[in-house]
DNA sequence: CATGAATGAGAGTTCATTCAT
DNA sequence: GATGAATGAACTCTCATTCAT
């Protein structure tokens, strides 16, 4: 009856909820990674998460819902990382740095990246919208980069809109090509900044960024 | 007389077989396009083709088999069109022409192109192999183009292998972006040279090729 | 129009009919032998007989019909061979001779024998009846043998009805046990009396008869 | 308190599982008996058991699996009952007693006995092995009985191996003949010692044993 | 809240049978 | 009479979802 007791109970209950939800999300992600998007079943997920079948439906309305949540979160992460990129006034070296940052995120969560880039064009309208949103966002960002690059004189003039899509496609392809080569994240591996970006992941991102910058920018020069 | 009757009957039977098979292949293609690879069911296909469930299995051993056939045929088409590209000794303007030719094929059969570029990374080993084959083929071709471009002095030197994948990714993305904009082929639409390359398809290919050449080649100059 | 011509045509047509029917019956038998009763399909039979699917239905009303026919013919064959056994007034040695004759038939057509003894208790009422008929027939015969054996003083007195079933069961088991050991009939193998009774078949029958006579009769003595 | 609740729930769940499994096994048994092995479908079984289609697959991996389970259990039962038979040093009267015991089991579970004796020679390799195992076991046992019978002077000398198969065939035939005559076990019928051996079953076994002993042993005399 | 047994619509596939040619 | 393409009912099995405990 005392407010403190109630608060304590509520707090513990909330924590337990959050913990179970996290278990399910993590399990869903790793199952999708292992078995692929379409082959991932509820049974796989609840087995992986070590919870009962019914528990799943206490946290997510349907099979699609957990995918939506997973992707939504990832899109938010990418978007915010990209937001930080564009808000900085870019000196020359910035472009490479920022591209690297995005690629790091993509490589670090490569299961979701695959999901997003390879499988996401499903009939499910919500997933389609999320997919579209991310791509529009990336497109706007790349368009900005291309325009600013031209202004700074480090890029020649191109048809911006189409070229931006070409750049995005190039990123996606390089990502998918490198993904098989990267070792799977070990549970005891040191992670940087609480993210899943390990040294191996960073190196892959550096390589991919180099190729892209080389291909599209002809090599960036400090002014 | 007897042989003639038999021949006549056999001929008609063969034509009927071919017609039904074409109906099924066409239906499968359009169903996959509409509902996506994994959501396309036998029921959808036979409904679309207006034949009975069992008829499907007179022509294809399994659900996978029809996809293998569809993709295999398309890969052969692309491959052969690309073969012709690479065997010609290229003067400067050739690069643009040949790229255009490939893009025309991709846009003309855009349902299959989507299937191949978007969905093909499935657990099915045969499909995976077909997918891999095509990509290896495209990669070899693009590597060759990049190297010859450098020799002819119309391209700066780049890290060839990685850049080739970037180019392929760019082509795929442009393709997928344009596909929704293209109107679906009408049955009474004039087709060119017995292919499905219509004026609209050709225009799309020209646009995409321009963007790519612009982005990667910095504009091609006649020598 | 001349009766002779018509007769000739009719005759040839009849012969062709009979030939095709024989092809189908032979194919059905060998397919059942190879794949088992329940796994034998129409497709198997017409493939084996080298005729079209529809032709099958010109000769038999249904899948069951061909089995009925096959079994019916075999039952008739066995019955008639047994008939000859019982009609003869038996001196002592006769019992062994007659048993041998039945066993020879069973071993010679062992595919059908299996079909009859192992599989025939299907829900199909007609097959069930044929099966029952044959067993009743065999039972009556064996009862007769047992009674006459006792009269002739070469068999001790037993509960005739039950013992007769026991004898039949023993025959069936020995038959099934020997069947796997017998080599399949070769097409160029010398057959005896136009039947499928080869030397190997005859030897098997002799062996089985010996065991049975030994087990049930304690060795037959000439009076 | 918490553990008790959990235990209570787990216990009830386990009981429910066991009950449903029993329902399914019982249904499968009776369906197989009624419709035959090959004609018995999942639909039949779940209809009989009054559960949903999917429920079946929570308990058995496949259609074959339930047959394997059914047969495996029965073979174990028979084997153990036979084990007890052979381990006893047999005075004269023992042979009859032990034979009776086996026959009682066979008659009590006559549906399975039919399944085992009539249908088990299927292409399914596991079923075939189970069938073979049981027959080898029975054969060894009968061989032993025949040899000991000869040693004790209550049986004349015979070719043991072959005769043993004849005996087994005789048992099987008598069993199959009596099965139709026996009334189906009523659910409210008093069962003896928790088994399904009712007075009617016992009487049938006695009759069959008498026929066999009479036929093969010439009547057993107390020493 | 957590549980997991139960559900049933729907998937791919088989095959006896029909019928226009 | 012979053909073989077409048929569709029936089969086994899967899996997202529900609900009593």
CSV table of C-alpha atoms in Angstrom, one decimal, chain C residues 3-218:
chain,number,residue,atom,x,y,z
C,3,UNK,CA,-17.3,-62.7,-94.9
C,4,UNK,CA,-13.7,-63.9,-95.2
C,5,UNK,CA,-12.2,-60.5,-95.3
C,6,UNK,CA,-14.3,-59.4,-92.4
C,7,UNK,CA,-13.4,-62.5,-90.4
C,8,UNK,CA,-9.7,-61.8,-91.2
C,9,UNK,CA,-10.0,-58.3,-89.9
C,10,UNK,CA,-11.9,-59.3,-86.9
C,11,UNK,CA,-9.4,-62.0,-86.2
C,12,UNK,CA,-6.5,-59.7,-86.4
C,13,UNK,CA,-8.2,-57.1,-84.3
C,14,UNK,CA,-9.0,-59.7,-81.7
C,15,UNK,CA,-5.4,-60.9,-81.6
C,16,UNK,CA,-4.2,-57.3,-81.2
C,17,UNK,CA,-6.6,-56.8,-78.3
C,18,UNK,CA,-5.5,-60.0,-76.7
C,19,UNK,CA,-1.8,-59.1,-77.2
C,20,UNK,CA,-2.2,-55.6,-75.6
C,21,UNK,CA,-4.2,-57.1,-72.7
C,22,UNK,CA,-1.5,-59.6,-72.1
C,23,UNK,CA,1.1,-56.9,-72.2
C,24,UNK,CA,-0.8,-55.0,-69.6
C,25,UNK,CA,-1.4,-58.0,-67.3
C,26,UNK,CA,2.3,-59.0,-67.5
C,27,UNK,CA,3.4,-55.4,-66.8
C,28,UNK,CA,1.0,-55.1,-63.9
C,29,UNK,CA,2.3,-58.4,-62.4
C,30,UNK,CA,5.9,-57.4,-62.7
C,31,UNK,CA,5.3,-53.9,-61.3
C,32,UNK,CA,3.5,-55.3,-58.3
C,33,UNK,CA,6.4,-57.6,-57.8
C,34,UNK,CA,8.9,-54.9,-58.0
C,35,UNK,CA,7.2,-52.0,-56.2
C,36,UNK,CA,4.7,-53.8,-54.0
C,37,UNK,CA,1.0,-53.9,-54.2
C,38,UNK,CA,0.2,-50.5,-52.7
C,39,UNK,CA,3.0,-48.6,-54.4
C,40,UNK,CA,2.2,-49.9,-57.9
C,41,UNK,CA,0.6,-47.1,-59.9
C,42,UNK,CA,-1.1,-46.9,-63.2
C,43,UNK,CA,1.9,-44.8,-64.4
C,44,UNK,CA,4.2,-47.7,-63.6
C,45,UNK,CA,2.1,-50.2,-65.4
C,46,UNK,CA,1.6,-48.3,-68.6
C,47,UNK,CA,5.3,-47.3,-68.7
C,48,UNK,CA,6.2,-51.0,-68.3
C,49,UNK,CA,3.7,-52.1,-70.9
C,50,UNK,CA,4.8,-49.3,-73.3
C,51,UNK,CA,1.2,-48.2,-74.0
C,52,UNK,CA,-0.6,-44.9,-73.4
C,53,UNK,CA,-2.3,-44.1,-70.2
C,54,UNK,CA,-5.7,-44.2,-71.7
C,55,UNK,CA,-5.2,-47.6,-73.2
C,56,UNK,CA,-5.2,-49.1,-69.8
C,57,UNK,CA,-8.8,-48.0,-69.3
C,58,UNK,CA,-9.8,-49.6,-72.5
C,59,UNK,CA,-9.0,-53.0,-71.0
C,60,UNK,CA,-9.7,-52.5,-67.3
C,61,UNK,CA,-12.3,-50.4,-65.6
C,62,UNK,CA,-10.1,-49.3,-62.8
C,63,UNK,CA,-6.9,-49.9,-60.9
C,64,UNK,CA,-8.5,-52.4,-58.7
C,65,UNK,CA,-9.9,-54.3,-61.7
C,66,UNK,CA,-6.5,-55.3,-63.0
C,67,UNK,CA,-5.6,-56.7,-59.6
C,68,UNK,CA,-8.9,-58.6,-59.4
C,69,UNK,CA,-8.2,-60.0,-62.8
C,70,UNK,CA,-4.7,-61.0,-61.9
C,71,UNK,CA,-5.7,-62.6,-58.7
C,72,UNK,CA,-8.8,-64.2,-60.2
C,73,UNK,CA,-6.8,-65.9,-62.9
C,74,UNK,CA,-4.2,-67.1,-60.4
C,75,UNK,CA,-6.9,-68.4,-58.1
C,76,UNK,CA,-8.4,-70.3,-61.0
C,77,UNK,CA,-5.1,-71.8,-61.8
C,78,UNK,CA,-4.4,-72.9,-58.3
C,79,UNK,CA,-7.9,-74.2,-57.9
C,80,UNK,CA,-7.8,-76.3,-61.0
C,81,UNK,CA,-4.4,-77.7,-60.1
C,82,UNK,CA,-5.8,-78.6,-56.7
C,83,UNK,CA,-8.9,-80.0,-58.2
C,84,UNK,CA,-6.8,-82.5,-60.1
C,85,UNK,CA,-5.1,-83.4,-56.8
C,86,UNK,CA,-8.3,-84.2,-55.0
C,87,UNK,CA,-10.0,-86.1,-57.8
C,88,UNK,CA,-7.4,-88.8,-57.9
C,89,UNK,CA,-7.8,-91.7,-55.4
C,90,UNK,CA,-4.7,-91.3,-53.3
C,91,UNK,CA,-2.2,-94.0,-52.8
C,92,UNK,CA,0.3,-93.1,-50.1
C,93,UNK,CA,2.8,-91.4,-52.3
C,94,UNK,CA,0.1,-89.1,-53.7
C,95,UNK,CA,0.0,-86.7,-50.9
C,96,UNK,CA,3.6,-85.7,-51.4
C,97,UNK,CA,3.1,-85.4,-55.1
C,98,UNK,CA,0.0,-83.2,-54.9
C,99,UNK,CA,1.5,-80.9,-52.2
C,100,UNK,CA,4.5,-80.5,-54.5
C,101,UNK,CA,2.2,-79.5,-57.4
C,102,UNK,CA,0.6,-76.7,-55.5
C,103,UNK,CA,3.8,-75.5,-54.1
C,104,UNK,CA,5.3,-75.4,-57.6
C,105,UNK,CA,2.5,-73.2,-58.8
C,106,UNK,CA,3.0,-70.9,-55.8
C,107,UNK,CA,6.7,-70.6,-56.3
C,108,UNK,CA,6.5,-70.2,-60.0
C,109,UNK,CA,4.1,-67.2,-59.7
C,110,UNK,CA,5.6,-66.0,-56.5
C,111,UNK,CA,4.7,-62.3,-57.1
C,112,UNK,CA,1.1,-63.2,-57.2
C,113,UNK,CA,1.5,-65.6,-54.4
C,114,UNK,CA,2.8,-62.8,-52.2
C,115,UNK,CA,0.1,-60.5,-53.4
C,116,UNK,CA,-2.4,-63.1,-52.4
C,117,UNK,CA,-1.0,-64.2,-49.1
C,118,UNK,CA,0.4,-61.0,-47.8
C,119,UNK,CA,-1.5,-58.1,-49.2
C,120,UNK,CA,-4.9,-59.4,-50.3
C,121,UNK,CA,-6.8,-58.4,-47.1
C,122,UNK,CA,-7.6,-55.0,-48.4
C,123,UNK,CA,-10.8,-53.1,-47.9
C,124,UNK,CA,-11.8,-53.9,-51.5
C,125,UNK,CA,-14.7,-56.3,-51.1
C,126,UNK,CA,-14.1,-58.2,-54.3
C,127,UNK,CA,-10.5,-58.9,-53.6
C,128,UNK,CA,-11.5,-59.9,-50.1
C,129,UNK,CA,-14.0,-62.4,-51.5
C,130,UNK,CA,-11.4,-63.9,-53.9
C,131,UNK,CA,-9.0,-64.2,-51.0
C,132,UNK,CA,-11.7,-65.9,-48.9
C,133,UNK,CA,-12.7,-68.2,-51.7
C,134,UNK,CA,-9.2,-69.4,-52.2
C,135,UNK,CA,-8.6,-70.0,-48.6
C,136,UNK,CA,-11.9,-71.9,-48.2
C,137,UNK,CA,-10.9,-74.0,-51.1
C,138,UNK,CA,-7.5,-74.8,-49.7
C,139,UNK,CA,-9.1,-75.5,-46.3
C,140,UNK,CA,-11.5,-78.0,-47.8
C,141,UNK,CA,-8.7,-79.7,-49.6
C,142,UNK,CA,-6.4,-79.9,-46.6
C,143,UNK,CA,-9.3,-81.1,-44.4
C,144,UNK,CA,-9.8,-83.9,-47.0
C,145,UNK,CA,-6.2,-84.8,-47.0
C,146,UNK,CA,-6.0,-85.0,-43.2
C,147,UNK,CA,-9.1,-87.2,-43.0
C,148,UNK,CA,-7.9,-89.5,-45.7
C,149,UNK,CA,-4.5,-89.6,-44.2
C,150,UNK,CA,-6.1,-90.8,-40.9
C,151,UNK,CA,-8.2,-93.4,-42.8
C,152,UNK,CA,-5.1,-94.7,-44.6
C,153,UNK,CA,-3.4,-95.0,-41.2
C,154,UNK,CA,-0.5,-92.7,-42.1
C,155,UNK,CA,-1.6,-89.8,-39.9
C,156,UNK,CA,-2.7,-89.8,-36.3
C,157,UNK,CA,-6.1,-88.4,-35.5
C,158,UNK,CA,-6.3,-84.6,-35.0
C,159,UNK,CA,-8.8,-81.8,-34.7
C,160,UNK,CA,-9.2,-81.5,-38.4
C,161,UNK,CA,-10.7,-78.0,-39.0
C,162,UNK,CA,-8.1,-76.2,-36.9
C,163,UNK,CA,-5.2,-78.3,-38.0
C,164,UNK,CA,-6.1,-77.6,-41.6
C,165,UNK,CA,-5.7,-73.8,-41.0
C,166,UNK,CA,-2.4,-74.5,-39.3
C,167,UNK,CA,-1.2,-76.4,-42.3
C,168,UNK,CA,-2.2,-73.6,-44.6
C,169,UNK,CA,-0.4,-71.0,-42.4
C,170,UNK,CA,2.7,-73.2,-42.5
C,171,UNK,CA,2.6,-73.4,-46.3
C,172,UNK,CA,2.2,-69.6,-46.6
C,173,UNK,CA,5.1,-68.9,-44.2
C,174,UNK,CA,7.4,-71.3,-45.9
C,175,UNK,CA,6.5,-69.8,-49.2
C,176,UNK,CA,7.2,-66.3,-48.1
C,177,UNK,CA,10.5,-67.3,-46.5
C,178,UNK,CA,11.7,-69.0,-49.6
C,179,UNK,CA,10.6,-66.3,-52.0
C,180,UNK,CA,13.5,-63.9,-51.3
C,181,UNK,CA,16.0,-66.7,-51.8
C,182,UNK,CA,14.7,-67.6,-55.2
C,183,UNK,CA,16.3,-65.8,-58.1
C,184,UNK,CA,14.0,-63.8,-60.3
C,185,UNK,CA,12.9,-65.6,-63.4
C,186,UNK,CA,15.2,-64.9,-66.3
C,187,UNK,CA,13.5,-64.4,-69.7
C,188,UNK,CA,15.8,-67.0,-71.4
C,189,UNK,CA,15.5,-69.6,-68.6
C,190,UNK,CA,14.2,-73.0,-69.7
C,191,UNK,CA,10.6,-73.4,-68.4
C,192,UNK,CA,8.9,-76.7,-67.9
C,193,UNK,CA,5.6,-77.4,-69.7
C,194,UNK,CA,5.2,-73.8,-70.8
C,195,UNK,CA,4.7,-72.8,-67.2
C,196,UNK,CA,7.1,-70.7,-65.2
C,197,UNK,CA,8.3,-73.7,-63.3
C,198,UNK,CA,12.0,-73.8,-63.6
C,199,UNK,CA,14.4,-76.3,-62.1
C,200,UNK,CA,15.2,-73.9,-59.3
C,201,UNK,CA,11.5,-73.4,-58.6
C,202,UNK,CA,10.9,-77.1,-58.5
C,203,UNK,CA,13.8,-77.6,-56.1
C,204,UNK,CA,12.3,-75.0,-53.7
C,205,UNK,CA,9.0,-76.7,-53.8
C,206,UNK,CA,10.5,-80.1,-53.1
C,207,UNK,CA,12.4,-78.6,-50.1
C,208,UNK,CA,9.3,-76.9,-48.7
C,209,UNK,CA,7.2,-80.0,-49.2
C,210,UNK,CA,9.7,-82.1,-47.3
C,211,UNK,CA,9.6,-79.8,-44.3
C,212,UNK,CA,5.8,-79.8,-44.3
C,213,UNK,CA,5.5,-83.5,-44.7
C,214,UNK,CA,8.2,-84.1,-42.1
C,215,UNK,CA,6.5,-81.7,-39.6
C,216,UNK,CA,3.0,-82.8,-40.0
C,217,UNK,CA,3.2,-86.4,-41.2
C,218,UNK,CA,6.3,-87.7,-39.4
